[in-house]
PDB file of C-alpha atoms in Angstrom:
ATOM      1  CA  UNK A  26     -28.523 -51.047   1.079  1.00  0.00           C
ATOM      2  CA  UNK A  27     -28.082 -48.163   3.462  1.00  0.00           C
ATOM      3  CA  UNK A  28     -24.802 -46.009   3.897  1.00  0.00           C
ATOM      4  CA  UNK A  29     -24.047 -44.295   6.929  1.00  0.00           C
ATOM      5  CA  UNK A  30     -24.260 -40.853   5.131  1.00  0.00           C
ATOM      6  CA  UNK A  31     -20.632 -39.481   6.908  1.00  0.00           C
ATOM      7  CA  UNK A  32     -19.362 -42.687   5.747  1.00  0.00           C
ATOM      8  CA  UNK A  33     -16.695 -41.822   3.421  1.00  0.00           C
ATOM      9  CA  UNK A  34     -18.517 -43.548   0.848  1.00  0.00           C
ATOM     10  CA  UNK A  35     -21.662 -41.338   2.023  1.00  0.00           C
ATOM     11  CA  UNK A  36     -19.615 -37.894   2.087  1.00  0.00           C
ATOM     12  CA  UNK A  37     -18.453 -38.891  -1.593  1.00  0.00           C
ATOM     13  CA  UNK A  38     -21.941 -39.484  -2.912  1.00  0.00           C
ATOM     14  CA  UNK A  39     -23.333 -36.170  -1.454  1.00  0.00           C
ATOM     15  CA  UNK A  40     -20.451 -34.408  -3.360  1.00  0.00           C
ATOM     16  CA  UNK A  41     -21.427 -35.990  -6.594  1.00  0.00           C
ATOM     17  CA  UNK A  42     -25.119 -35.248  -6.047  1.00  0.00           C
ATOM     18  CA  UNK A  43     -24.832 -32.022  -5.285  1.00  0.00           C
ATOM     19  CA  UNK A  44     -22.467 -31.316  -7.749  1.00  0.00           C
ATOM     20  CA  UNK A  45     -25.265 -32.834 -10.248  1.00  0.00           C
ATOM     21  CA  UNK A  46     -27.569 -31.018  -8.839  1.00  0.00           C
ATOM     22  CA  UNK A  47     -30.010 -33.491  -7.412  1.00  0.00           C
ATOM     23  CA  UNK A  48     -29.934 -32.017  -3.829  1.00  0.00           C
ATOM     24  CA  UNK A  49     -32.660 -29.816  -3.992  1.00  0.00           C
ATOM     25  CA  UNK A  50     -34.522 -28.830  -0.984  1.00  0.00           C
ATOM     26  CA  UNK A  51     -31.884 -30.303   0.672  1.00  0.00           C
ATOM     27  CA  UNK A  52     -30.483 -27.146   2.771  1.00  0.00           C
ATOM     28  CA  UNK A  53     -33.443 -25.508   3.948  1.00  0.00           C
ATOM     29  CA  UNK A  54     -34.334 -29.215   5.309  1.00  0.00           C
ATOM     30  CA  UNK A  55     -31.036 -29.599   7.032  1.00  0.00           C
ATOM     31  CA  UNK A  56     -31.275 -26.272   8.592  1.00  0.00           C
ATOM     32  CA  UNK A  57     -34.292 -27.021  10.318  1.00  0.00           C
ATOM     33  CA  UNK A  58     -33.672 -30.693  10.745  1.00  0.00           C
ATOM     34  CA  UNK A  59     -35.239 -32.542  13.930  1.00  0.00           C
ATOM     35  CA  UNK A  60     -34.921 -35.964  15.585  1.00  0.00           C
ATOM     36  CA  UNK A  61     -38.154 -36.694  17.180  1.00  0.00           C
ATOM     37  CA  UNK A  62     -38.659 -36.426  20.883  1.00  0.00           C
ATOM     38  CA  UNK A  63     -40.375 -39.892  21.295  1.00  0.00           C
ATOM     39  CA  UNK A  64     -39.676 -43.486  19.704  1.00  0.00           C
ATOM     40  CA  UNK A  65     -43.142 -43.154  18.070  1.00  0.00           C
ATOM     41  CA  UNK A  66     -42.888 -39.513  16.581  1.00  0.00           C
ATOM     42  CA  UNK A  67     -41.100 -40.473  13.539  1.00  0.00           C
ATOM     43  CA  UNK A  68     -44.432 -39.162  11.710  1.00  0.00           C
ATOM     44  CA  UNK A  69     -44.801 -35.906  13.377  1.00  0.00           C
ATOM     45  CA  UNK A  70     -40.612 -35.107  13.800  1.00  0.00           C
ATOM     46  CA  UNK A  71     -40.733 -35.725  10.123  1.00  0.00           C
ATOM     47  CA  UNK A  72     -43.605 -33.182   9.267  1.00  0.00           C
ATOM     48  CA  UNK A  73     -42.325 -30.602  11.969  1.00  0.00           C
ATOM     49  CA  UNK A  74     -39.020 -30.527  10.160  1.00  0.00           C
ATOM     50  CA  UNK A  75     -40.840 -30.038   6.638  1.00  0.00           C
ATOM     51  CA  UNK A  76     -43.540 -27.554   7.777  1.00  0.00           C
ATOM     52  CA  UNK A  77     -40.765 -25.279   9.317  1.00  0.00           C
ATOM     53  CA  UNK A  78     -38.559 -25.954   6.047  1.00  0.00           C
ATOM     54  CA  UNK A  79     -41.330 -24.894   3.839  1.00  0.00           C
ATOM     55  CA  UNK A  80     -41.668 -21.339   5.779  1.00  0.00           C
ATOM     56  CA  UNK A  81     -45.373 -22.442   6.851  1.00  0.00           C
ATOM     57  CA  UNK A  82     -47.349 -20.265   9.578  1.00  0.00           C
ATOM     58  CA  UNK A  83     -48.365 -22.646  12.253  1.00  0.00           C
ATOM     59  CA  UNK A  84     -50.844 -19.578  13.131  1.00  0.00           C
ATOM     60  CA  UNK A  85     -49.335 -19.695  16.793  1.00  0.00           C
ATOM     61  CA  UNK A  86     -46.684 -19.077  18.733  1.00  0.00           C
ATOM     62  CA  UNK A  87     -44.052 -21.788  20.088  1.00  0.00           C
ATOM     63  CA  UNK A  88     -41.945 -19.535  22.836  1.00  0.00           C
ATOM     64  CA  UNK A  89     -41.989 -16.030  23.410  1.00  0.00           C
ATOM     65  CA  UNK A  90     -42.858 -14.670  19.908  1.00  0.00           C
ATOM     66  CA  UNK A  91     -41.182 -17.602  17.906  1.00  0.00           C
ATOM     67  CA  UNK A  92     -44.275 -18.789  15.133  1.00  0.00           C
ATOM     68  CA  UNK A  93     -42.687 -22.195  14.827  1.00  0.00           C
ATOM     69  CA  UNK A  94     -43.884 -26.031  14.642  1.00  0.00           C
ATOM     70  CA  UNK A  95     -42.858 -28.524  16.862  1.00  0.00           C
ATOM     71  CA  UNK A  96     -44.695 -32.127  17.654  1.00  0.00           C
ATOM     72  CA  UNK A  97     -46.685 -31.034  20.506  1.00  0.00           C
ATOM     73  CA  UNK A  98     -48.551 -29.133  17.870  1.00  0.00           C
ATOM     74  CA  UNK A  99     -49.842 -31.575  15.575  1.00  0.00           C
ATOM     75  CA  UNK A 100     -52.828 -32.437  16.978  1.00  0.00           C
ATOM     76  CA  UNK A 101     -55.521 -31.672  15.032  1.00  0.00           C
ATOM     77  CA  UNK A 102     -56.112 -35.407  13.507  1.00  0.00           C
ATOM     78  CA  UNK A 103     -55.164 -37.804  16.348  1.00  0.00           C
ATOM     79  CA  UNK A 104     -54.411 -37.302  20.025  1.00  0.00           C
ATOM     80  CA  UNK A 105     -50.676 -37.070  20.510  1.00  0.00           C
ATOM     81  CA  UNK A 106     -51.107 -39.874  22.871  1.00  0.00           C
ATOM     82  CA  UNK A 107     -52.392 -42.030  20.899  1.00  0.00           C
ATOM     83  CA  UNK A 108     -49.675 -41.235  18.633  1.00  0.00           C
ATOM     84  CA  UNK A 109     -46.931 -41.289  21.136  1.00  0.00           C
ATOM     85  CA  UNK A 110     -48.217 -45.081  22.112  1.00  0.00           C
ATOM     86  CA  UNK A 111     -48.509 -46.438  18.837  1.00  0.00           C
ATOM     87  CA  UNK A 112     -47.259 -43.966  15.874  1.00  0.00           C
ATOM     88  CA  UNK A 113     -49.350 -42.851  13.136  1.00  0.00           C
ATOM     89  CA  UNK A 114     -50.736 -43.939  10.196  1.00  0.00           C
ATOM     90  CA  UNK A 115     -50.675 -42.777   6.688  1.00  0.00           C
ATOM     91  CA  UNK A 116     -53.917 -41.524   6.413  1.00  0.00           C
ATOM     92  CA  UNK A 117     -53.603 -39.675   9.674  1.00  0.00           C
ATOM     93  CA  UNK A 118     -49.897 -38.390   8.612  1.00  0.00           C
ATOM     94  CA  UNK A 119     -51.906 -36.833   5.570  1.00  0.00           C
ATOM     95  CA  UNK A 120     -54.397 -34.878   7.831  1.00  0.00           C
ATOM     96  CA  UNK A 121     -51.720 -33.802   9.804  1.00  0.00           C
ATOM     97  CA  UNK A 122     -50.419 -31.978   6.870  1.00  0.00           C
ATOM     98  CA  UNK A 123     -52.820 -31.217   5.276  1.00  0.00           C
ATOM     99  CA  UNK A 124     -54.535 -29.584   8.699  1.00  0.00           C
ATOM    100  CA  UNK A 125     -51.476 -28.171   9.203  1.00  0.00           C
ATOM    101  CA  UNK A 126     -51.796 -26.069   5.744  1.00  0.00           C
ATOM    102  CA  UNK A 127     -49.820 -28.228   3.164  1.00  0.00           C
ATOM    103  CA  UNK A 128     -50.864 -29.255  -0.198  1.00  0.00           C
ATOM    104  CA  UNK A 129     -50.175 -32.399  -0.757  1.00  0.00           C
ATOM    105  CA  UNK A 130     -49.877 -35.615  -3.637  1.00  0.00           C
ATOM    106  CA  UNK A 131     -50.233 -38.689  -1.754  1.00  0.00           C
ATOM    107  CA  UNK A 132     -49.265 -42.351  -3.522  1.00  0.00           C
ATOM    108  CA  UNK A 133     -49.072 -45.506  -2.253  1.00  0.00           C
ATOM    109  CA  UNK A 134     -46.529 -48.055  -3.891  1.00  0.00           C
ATOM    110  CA  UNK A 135     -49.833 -50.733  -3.940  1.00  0.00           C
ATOM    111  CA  UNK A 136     -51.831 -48.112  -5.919  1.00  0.00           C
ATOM    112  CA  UNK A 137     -52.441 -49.568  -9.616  1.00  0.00           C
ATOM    113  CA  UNK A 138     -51.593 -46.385 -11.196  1.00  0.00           C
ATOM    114  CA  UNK A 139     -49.127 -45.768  -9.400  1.00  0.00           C
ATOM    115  CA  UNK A 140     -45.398 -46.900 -10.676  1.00  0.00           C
ATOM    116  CA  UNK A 141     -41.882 -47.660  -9.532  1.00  0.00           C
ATOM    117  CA  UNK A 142     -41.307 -45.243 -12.887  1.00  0.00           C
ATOM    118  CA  UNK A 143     -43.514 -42.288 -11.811  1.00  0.00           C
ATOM    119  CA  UNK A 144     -42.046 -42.846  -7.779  1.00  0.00           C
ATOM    120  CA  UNK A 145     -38.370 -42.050  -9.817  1.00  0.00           C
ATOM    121  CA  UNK A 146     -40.053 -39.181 -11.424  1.00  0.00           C
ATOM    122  CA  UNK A 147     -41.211 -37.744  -8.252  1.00  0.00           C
ATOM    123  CA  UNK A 148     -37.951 -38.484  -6.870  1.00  0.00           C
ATOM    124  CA  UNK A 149     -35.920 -36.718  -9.551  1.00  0.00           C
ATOM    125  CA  UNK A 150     -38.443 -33.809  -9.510  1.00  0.00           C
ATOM    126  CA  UNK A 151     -38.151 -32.414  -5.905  1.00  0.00           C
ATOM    127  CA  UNK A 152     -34.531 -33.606  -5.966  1.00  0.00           C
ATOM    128  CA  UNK A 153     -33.872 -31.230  -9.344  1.00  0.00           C
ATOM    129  CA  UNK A 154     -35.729 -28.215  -7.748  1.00  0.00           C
ATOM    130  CA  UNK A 155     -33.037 -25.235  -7.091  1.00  0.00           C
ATOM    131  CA  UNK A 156     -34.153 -23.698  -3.938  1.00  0.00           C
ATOM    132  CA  UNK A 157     -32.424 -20.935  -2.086  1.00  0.00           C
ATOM    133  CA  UNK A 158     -33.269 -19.699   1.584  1.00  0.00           C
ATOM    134  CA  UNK A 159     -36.571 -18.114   2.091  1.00  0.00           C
ATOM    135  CA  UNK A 160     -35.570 -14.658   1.694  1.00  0.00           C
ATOM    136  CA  UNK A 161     -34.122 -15.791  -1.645  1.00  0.00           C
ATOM    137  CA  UNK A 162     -37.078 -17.717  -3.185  1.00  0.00           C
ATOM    138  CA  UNK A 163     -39.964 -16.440  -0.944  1.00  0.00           C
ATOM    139  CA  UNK A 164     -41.962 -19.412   0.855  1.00  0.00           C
ATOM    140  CA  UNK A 165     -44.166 -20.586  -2.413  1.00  0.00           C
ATOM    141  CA  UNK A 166     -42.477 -22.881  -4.785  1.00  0.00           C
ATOM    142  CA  UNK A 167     -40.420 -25.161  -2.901  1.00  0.00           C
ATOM    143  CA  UNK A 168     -41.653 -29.269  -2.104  1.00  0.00           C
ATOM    144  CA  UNK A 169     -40.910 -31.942  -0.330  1.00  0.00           C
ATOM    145  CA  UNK A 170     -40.796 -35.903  -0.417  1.00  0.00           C
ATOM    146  CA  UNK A 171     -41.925 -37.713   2.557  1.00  0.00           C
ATOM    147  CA  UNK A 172     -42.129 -41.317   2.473  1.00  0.00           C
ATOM    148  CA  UNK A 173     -43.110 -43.924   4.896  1.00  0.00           C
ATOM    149  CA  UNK A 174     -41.286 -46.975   4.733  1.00  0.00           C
ATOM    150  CA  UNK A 175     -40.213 -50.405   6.684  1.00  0.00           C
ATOM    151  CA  UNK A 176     -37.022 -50.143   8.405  1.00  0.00           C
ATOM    152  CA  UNK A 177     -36.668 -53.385   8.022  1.00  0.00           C
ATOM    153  CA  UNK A 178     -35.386 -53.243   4.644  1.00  0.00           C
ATOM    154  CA  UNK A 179     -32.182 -51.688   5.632  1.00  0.00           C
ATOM    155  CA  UNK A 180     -31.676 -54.022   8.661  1.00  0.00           C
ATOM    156  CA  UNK A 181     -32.556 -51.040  11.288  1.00  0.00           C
ATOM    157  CA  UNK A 182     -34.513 -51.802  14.499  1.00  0.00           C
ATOM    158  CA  UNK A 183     -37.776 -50.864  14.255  1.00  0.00           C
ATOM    159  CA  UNK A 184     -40.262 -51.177  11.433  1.00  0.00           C
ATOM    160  CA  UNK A 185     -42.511 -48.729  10.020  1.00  0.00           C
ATOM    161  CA  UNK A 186     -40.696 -45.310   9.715  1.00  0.00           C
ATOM    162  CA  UNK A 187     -41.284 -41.557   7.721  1.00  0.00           C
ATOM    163  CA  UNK A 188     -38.576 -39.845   6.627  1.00  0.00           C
ATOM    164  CA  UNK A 189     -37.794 -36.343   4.101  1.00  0.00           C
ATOM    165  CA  UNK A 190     -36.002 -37.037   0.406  1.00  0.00           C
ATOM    166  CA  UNK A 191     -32.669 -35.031   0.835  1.00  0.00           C
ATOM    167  CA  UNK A 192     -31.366 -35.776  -2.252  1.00  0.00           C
ATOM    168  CA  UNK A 193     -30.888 -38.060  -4.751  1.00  0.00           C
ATOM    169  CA  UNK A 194     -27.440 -39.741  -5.958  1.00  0.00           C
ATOM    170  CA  UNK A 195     -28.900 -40.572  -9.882  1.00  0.00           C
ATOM    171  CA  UNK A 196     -25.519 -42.753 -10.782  1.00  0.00           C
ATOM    172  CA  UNK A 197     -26.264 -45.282  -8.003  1.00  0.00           C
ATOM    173  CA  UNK A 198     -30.000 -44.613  -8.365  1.00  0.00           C
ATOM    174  CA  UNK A 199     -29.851 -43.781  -4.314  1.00  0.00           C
ATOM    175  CA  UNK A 200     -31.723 -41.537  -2.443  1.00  0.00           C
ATOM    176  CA  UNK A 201     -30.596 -39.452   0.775  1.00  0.00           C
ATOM    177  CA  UNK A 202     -33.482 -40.045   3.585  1.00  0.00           C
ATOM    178  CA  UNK A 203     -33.308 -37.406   6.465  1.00  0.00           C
TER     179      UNK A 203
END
């Protein structure tokens, strides 16, 4: 079920988590945190706001001398568009980043290897990480959960949707989506 996260009920389990510490990555997400300028940019908000919380170079400016993503950007894979008309796929997401200079572990939940068990694991490992602020921990070591799931499933308009892990509440075996 989802929880409005400054529900009381949300506030509470953020606490807990981060008291736990399963809220890894979680600040240097929120500080660059970004709601996506078009209906259909869910993808590309979603890997702006990781890109720029993982320190990475875009290799250009934004404004003035500013070296910073944004969605008008990520380009290199599809036509923004194209994207802007009908969203992006996962295959295309995964160019993006990976064009965009990330190195990344895909999975898909219909993958045979691939487990509800080793999803948790993933989970619990980038939610367990203990990252500081860039000039703290440098820009190497920290990652990042993405996924790509059905709004549906939490009775949101919409359907297909990406979202950043911010944490994960292990008690009530909930995660914090971005």
């Amino acid at each position: 079920p989802a929880l409005e996260f400054s529900s009381r009920e949300g506030q509470r389990l953020f606490q807990e988590a981060l008291a736990d510490s399963s809220m890894g990555g979680f600040f240097r997400l929120i500080e660059q945190f970004h709601t996506q300028s078009e209906p259909a940019y869910c993808g590309l908000g979603t890997l702006t706001m990781v890109l720029n919380a993982l320190n990475i170079d875009p290799g250009k400016t934004w404004k003035g001398p500013w070296r910073w993503f944004h969605e008008g950007m990520l380009d290199c894979c599809e036509p923004l568009d194209e994207v802007k008309a009908k969203g992006i796929t996962w295959s295309k997401w995964l160019c993006l980043a990976r064009c965009n200079g990330l190195l990344v572990q895909a999975h898909r939940a219909d993958e045979a290897d691939w487990s509800e068990e080793l999803f948790r694991q993933s989970v619990e490992d980038v939610a367990r990480q203990r990252i500081g602020c860039a000039a703290e921990e440098g820009t190497d070591g920290m990652k990042a959960l993405v996924v790509s799931y059905s709004r549906k499933q939490f009775n949101q308009t919409g359907d297909g949707h990406y979202s950043p892990l911010g944490g994960y509440h292990r008690a009530t075996d909930q995660v914090l989506l971005l």
